Short mmCIF file of C-alpha atoms in Angstrom, two decimals:
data_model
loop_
_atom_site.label_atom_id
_atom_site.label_comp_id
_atom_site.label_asym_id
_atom_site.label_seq_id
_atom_site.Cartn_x
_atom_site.Cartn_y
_atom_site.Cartn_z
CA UNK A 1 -6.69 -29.36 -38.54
CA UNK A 2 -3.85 -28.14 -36.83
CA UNK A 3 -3.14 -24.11 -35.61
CA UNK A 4 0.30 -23.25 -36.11
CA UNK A 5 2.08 -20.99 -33.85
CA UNK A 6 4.00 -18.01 -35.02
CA UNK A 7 7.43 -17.49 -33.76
CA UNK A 8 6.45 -14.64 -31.79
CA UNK A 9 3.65 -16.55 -29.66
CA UNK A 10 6.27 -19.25 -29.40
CA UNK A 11 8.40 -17.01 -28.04
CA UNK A 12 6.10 -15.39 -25.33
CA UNK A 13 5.16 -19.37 -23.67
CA UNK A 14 8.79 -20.00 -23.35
CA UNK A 15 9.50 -16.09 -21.64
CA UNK A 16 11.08 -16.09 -18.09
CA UNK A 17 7.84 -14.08 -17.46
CA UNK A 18 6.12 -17.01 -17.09
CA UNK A 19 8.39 -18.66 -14.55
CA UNK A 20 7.75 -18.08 -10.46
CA UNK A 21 9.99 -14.89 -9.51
CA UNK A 22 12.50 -16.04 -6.98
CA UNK A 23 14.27 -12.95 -6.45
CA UNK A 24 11.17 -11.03 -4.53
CA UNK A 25 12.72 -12.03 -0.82
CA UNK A 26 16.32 -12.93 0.17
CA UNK A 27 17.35 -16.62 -0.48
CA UNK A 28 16.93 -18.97 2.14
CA UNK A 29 18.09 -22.61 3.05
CA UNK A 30 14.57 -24.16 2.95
CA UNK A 31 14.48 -23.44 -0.86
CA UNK A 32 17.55 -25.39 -1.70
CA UNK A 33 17.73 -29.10 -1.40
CA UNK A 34 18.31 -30.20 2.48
CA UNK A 35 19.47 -33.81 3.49
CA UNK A 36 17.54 -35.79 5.93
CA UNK A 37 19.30 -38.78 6.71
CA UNK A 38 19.18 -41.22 9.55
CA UNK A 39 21.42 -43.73 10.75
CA UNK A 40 20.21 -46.45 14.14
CA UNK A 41 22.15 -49.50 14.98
CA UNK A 42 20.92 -51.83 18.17
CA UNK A 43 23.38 -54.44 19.24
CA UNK A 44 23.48 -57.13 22.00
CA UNK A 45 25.52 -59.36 23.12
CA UNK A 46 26.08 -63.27 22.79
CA UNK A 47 28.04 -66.24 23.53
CA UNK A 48 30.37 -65.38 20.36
CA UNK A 49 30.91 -61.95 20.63
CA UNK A 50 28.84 -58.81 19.94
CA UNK A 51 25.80 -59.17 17.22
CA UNK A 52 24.08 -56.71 15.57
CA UNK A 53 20.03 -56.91 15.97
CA UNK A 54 18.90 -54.05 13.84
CA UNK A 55 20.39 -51.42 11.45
CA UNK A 56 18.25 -48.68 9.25
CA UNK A 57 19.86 -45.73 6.97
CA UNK A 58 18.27 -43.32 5.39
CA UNK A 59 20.65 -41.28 3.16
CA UNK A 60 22.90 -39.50 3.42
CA UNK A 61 23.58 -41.65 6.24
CA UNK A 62 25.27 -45.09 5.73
CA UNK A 63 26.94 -47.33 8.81
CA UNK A 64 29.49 -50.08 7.93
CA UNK A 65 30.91 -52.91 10.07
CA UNK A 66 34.74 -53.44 9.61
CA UNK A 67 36.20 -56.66 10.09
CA UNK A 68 39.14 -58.55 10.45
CA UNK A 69 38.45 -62.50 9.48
CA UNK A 70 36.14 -64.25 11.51
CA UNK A 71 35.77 -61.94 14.43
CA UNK A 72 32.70 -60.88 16.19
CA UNK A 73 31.67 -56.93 15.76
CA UNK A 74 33.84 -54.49 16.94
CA UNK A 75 33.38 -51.22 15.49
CA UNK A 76 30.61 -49.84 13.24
CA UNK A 77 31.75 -46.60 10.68
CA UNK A 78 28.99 -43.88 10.20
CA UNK A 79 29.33 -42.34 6.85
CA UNK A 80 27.84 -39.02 5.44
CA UNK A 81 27.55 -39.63 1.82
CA UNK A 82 26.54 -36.13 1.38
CA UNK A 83 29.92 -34.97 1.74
CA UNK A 84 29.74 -32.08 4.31
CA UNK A 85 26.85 -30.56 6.15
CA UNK A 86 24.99 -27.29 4.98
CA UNK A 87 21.92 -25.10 6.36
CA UNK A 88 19.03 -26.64 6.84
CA UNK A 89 20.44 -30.22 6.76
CA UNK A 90 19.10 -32.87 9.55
CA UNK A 91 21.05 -35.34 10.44
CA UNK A 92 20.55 -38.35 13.28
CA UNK A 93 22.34 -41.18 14.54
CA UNK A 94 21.17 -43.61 17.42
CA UNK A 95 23.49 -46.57 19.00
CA UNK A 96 21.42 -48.42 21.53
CA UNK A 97 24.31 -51.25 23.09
CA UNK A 98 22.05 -53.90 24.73
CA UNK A 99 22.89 -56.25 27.42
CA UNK A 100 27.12 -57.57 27.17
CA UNK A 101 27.38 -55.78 23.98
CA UNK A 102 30.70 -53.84 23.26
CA UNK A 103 31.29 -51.53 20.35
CA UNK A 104 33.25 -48.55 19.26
CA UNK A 105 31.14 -46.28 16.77
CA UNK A 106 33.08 -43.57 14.90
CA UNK A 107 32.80 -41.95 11.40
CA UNK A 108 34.72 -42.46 8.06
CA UNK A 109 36.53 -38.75 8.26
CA UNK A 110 36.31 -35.22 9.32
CA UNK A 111 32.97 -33.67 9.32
CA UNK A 112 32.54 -30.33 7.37
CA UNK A 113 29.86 -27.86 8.10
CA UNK A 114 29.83 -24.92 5.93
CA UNK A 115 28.44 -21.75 5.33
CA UNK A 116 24.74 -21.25 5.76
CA UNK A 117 22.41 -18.96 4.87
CA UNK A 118 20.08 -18.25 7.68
CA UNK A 119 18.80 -22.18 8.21
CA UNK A 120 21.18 -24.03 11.34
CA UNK A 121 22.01 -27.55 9.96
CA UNK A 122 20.70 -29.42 12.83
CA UNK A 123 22.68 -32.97 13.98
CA UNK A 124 21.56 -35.25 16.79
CA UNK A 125 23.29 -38.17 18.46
CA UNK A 126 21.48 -40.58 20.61
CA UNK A 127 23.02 -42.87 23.03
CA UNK A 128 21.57 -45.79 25.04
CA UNK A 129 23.92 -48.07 26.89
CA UNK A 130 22.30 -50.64 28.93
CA UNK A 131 23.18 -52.69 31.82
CA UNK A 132 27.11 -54.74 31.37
CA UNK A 133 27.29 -53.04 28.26
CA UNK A 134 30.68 -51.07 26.87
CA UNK A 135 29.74 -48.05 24.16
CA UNK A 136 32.55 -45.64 22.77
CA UNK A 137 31.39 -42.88 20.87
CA UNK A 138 34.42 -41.37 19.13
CA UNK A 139 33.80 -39.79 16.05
CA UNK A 140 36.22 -38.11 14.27
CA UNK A 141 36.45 -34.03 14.16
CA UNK A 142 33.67 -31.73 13.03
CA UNK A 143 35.46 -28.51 10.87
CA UNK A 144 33.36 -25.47 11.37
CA UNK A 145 33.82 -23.25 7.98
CA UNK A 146 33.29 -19.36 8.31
CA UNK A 147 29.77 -18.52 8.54
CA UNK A 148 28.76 -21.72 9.59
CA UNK A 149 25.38 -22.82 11.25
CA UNK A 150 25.39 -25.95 13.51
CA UNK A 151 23.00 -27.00 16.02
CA UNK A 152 24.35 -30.44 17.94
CA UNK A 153 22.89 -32.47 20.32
CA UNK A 154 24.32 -35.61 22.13
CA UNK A 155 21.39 -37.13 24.11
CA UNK A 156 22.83 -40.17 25.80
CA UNK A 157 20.83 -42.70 28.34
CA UNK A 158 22.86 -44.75 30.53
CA UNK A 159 21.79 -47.59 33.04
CA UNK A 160 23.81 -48.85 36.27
CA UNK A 161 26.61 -51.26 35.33
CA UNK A 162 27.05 -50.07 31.74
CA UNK A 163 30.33 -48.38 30.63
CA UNK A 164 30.73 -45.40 28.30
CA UNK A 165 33.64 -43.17 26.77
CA UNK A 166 31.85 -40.29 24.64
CA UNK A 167 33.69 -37.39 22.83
CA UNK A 168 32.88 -34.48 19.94
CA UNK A 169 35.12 -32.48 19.06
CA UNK A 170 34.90 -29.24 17.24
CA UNK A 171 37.49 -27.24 15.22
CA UNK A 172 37.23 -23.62 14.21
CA UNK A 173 38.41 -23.76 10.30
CA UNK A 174 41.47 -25.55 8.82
CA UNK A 175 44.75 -24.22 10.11
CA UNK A 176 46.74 -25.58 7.03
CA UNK A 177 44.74 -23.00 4.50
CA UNK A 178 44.82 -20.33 6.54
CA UNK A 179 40.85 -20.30 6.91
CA UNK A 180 39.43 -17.73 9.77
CA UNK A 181 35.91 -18.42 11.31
CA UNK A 182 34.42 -15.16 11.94
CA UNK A 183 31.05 -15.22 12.46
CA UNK A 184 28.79 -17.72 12.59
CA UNK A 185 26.38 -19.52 14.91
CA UNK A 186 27.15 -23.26 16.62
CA UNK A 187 25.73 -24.54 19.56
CA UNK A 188 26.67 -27.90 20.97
CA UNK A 189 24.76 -29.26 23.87
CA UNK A 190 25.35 -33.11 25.97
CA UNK A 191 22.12 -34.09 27.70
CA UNK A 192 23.42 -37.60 30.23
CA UNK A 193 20.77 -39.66 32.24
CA UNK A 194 21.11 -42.40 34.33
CA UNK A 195 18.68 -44.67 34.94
CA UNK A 196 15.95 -42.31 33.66
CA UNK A 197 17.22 -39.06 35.68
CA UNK A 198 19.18 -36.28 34.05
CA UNK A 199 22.36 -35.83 35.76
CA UNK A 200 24.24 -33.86 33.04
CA UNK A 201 23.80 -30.86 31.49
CA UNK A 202 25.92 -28.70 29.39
CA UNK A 203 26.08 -26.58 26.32
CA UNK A 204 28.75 -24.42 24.08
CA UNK A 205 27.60 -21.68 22.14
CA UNK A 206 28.95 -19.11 20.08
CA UNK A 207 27.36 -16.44 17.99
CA UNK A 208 28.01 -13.75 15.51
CA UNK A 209 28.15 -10.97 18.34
CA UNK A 210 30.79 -13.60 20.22
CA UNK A 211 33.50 -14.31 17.26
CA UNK A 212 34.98 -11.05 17.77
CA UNK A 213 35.52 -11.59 20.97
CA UNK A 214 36.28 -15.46 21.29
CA UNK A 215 40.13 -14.93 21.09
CA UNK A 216 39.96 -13.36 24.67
CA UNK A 217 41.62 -15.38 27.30
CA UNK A 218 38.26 -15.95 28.83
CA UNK A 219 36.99 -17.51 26.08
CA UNK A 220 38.65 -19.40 23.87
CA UNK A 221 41.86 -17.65 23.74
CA UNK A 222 44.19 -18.31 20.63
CA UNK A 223 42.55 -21.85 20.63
CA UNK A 224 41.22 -22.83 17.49
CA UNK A 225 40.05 -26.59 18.36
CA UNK A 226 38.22 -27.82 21.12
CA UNK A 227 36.65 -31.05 22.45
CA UNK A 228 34.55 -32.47 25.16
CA UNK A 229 35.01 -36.17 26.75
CA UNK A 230 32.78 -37.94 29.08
CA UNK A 231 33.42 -41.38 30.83
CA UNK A 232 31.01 -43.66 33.11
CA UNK A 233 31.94 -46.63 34.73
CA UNK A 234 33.43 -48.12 37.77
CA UNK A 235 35.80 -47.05 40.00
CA UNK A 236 35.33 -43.49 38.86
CA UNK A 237 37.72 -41.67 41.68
CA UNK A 238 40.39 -44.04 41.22
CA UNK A 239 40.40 -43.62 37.61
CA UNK A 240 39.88 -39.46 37.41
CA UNK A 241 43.08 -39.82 39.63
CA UNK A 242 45.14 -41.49 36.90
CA UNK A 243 43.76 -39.07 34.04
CA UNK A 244 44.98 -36.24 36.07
CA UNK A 245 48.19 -37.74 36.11
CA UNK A 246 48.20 -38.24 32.02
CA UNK A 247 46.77 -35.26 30.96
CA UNK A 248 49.72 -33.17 32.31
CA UNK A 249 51.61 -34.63 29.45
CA UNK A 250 49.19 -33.95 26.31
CA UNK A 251 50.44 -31.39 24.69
CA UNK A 252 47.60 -29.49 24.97
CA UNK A 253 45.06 -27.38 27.41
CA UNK A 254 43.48 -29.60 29.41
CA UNK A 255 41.18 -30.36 32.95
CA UNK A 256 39.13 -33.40 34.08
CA UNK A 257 36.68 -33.38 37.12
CA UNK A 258 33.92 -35.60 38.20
CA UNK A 259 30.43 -34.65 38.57
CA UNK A 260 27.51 -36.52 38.91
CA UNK A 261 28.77 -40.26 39.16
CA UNK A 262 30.37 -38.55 35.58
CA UNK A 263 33.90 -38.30 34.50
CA UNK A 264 34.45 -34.91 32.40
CA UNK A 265 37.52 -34.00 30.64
CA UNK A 266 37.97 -30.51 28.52
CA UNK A 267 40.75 -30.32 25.78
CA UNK A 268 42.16 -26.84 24.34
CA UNK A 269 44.06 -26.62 21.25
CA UNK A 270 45.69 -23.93 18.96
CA UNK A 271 45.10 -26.42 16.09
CA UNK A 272 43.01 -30.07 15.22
CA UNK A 273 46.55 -31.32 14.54
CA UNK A 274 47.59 -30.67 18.15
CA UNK A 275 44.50 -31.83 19.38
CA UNK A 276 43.89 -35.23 17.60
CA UNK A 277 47.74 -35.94 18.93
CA UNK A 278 45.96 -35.10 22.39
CA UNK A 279 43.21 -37.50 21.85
CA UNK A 280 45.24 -40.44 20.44
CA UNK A 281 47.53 -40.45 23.78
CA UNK A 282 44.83 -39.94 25.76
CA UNK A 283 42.80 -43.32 24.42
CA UNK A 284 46.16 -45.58 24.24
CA UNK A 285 46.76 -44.63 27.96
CA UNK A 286 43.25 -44.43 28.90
CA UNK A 287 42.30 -47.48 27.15
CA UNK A 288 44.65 -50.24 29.12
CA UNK A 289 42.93 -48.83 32.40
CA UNK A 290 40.05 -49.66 31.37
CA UNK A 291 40.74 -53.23 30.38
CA UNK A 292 39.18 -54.76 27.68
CA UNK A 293 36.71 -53.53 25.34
CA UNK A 294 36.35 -50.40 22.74
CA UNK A 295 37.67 -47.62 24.08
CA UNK A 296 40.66 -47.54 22.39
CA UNK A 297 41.80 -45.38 19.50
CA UNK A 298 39.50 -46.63 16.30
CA UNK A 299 41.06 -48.02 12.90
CA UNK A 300 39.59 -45.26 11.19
CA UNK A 301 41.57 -42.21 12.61
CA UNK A 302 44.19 -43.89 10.84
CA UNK A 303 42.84 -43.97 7.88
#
């Protein structure tokens, strides 16, 4: 009733022949497993503080909401369970702050890209702050590994009488193992409109041909950390004025200007210790200027 099956014919259905040959081409990102994760968060604003109206994840992406007690929402944590970021990943993360809302977003740690292959992990931030409402975006560093592909985009929409304090930060391998970064491909780009009309532009970009090159003084010098800061809000000469006067005592390279109805402020470091240091003084002086609200140095970088 049964045919039996001989060792030897056994043997030839279980071959490697039989499986699909993967070696014919070079390896590639797309035929690994990528992570597609999302993370939005709306929030508005109401007589007892800041509420949250809507949250969705999709993993790797999870946001928390630290508290202390009974107090209203004050900052939200974006965490990449994934653990780092590798070719071919796409990540996203939207904050839309409605009406009198006021919230600090930043993430749980250091982000790590690492080596890719040939696919560009690709990471987008979106940014809506609406009229009366106070957004800080201050995540905490992003560590570039050797070989590294990173495509980031902060897209951020901002309407008359909001207020907004928006930062990324990039380091160039970890300074305490003695990693190098060079080659590679990252390119970081800040789109800003207000009220609908694009009124910022700018993007950083390095490539394999431009590591060898990127210690030149033109470039990036012996600087191996690097971060860009954006502010909107009122009184915008007044307070480019007093960051002049505080960024002479940093520690670190450092220029502000103001373009656009846009407050811009560049920070140079030899290393992310240096720089962090940077950033920390610049948010507790900063932050009392700007009164109440989130822009302040979040619970997290202490973490």
């Amino acid at each position: 009733m049964f045919d039996a099956i001989s060792a030897p014919d056994l043997t030839d259905d279980l071959s490697f022949s039989q499986t699909p040959d993967v070696s014919k081409g070079p390896p590639s990102d797309r035929d690994l497993q990528r992570a597609d994760g999302c993370g939005r968060i709306v929030l508005s604003g109401s007589e007892n503080g800041t509420r949250i109206e809507d949250v969705f994840e999709r993993s790797p992406i999870r946001i928390m909401f630290p508290r202390t007690g009974h107090r209203a929402v004050e900052e939200a944590v974006q965490i990449n369970t994934a653990g780092g970021i590798a070719g071919g990943d796409r990540l996203e993360c939207s904050v839309a702050a409605l009406p009198d809302a006021s919230i600090a977003v930043t993430t749980q740690a250091a982000e790590k890209v690492y080596r890719a292959l040939y696919e560009p992990a690709r990471v987008v931030t979106r940014l809506k702050a609406r009229e009366s409402a106070k957004l800080a975006w201050l995540p905490q560093e992003t560590i570039v590994f050797d070989r590294a592909r990173l495509h980031r985009t902060t897209e951020i929409e901002l309407f008359s009488g909001a207020e907004l304090l928006a930062i990324e930060w990039l380091v160039l391998g970890r300074a305490a193992h003695g990693e190098v970064v060079t080659g590679g491909n990252i390119t970081d780009s800040w789109r800003v409109k207000k009220d609908g009309r694009l009124i910022w532009a700018d993007s950083f970009r390095i490539t394999d041909e431009i590591f060898p090159h990127v210690t030149r003084k033109a470039l990036l010098a012996n600087c191996k950390a690097v971060a860009t800061l954006i502010y909107f809000g009122p009184h915008l000469e007044k307070r480019l004025d007093f960051l002049r006067e505080i960024i002479l005592c940093l520690g670190c390279n450092c220029a502000a200007t103001l373009v656009s109805g846009l407050i811009v402020v560049r920070f140079a470091a030899k290393e992310s210790s240096d720089l962090k240091l940077a950033l920390r003084s610049f948010l507790q002086q900063f932050g009392p200027e700007l009164g109440s609200g989130p822009f302040r140095v979040p619970k997290m970088w202490s973490c």
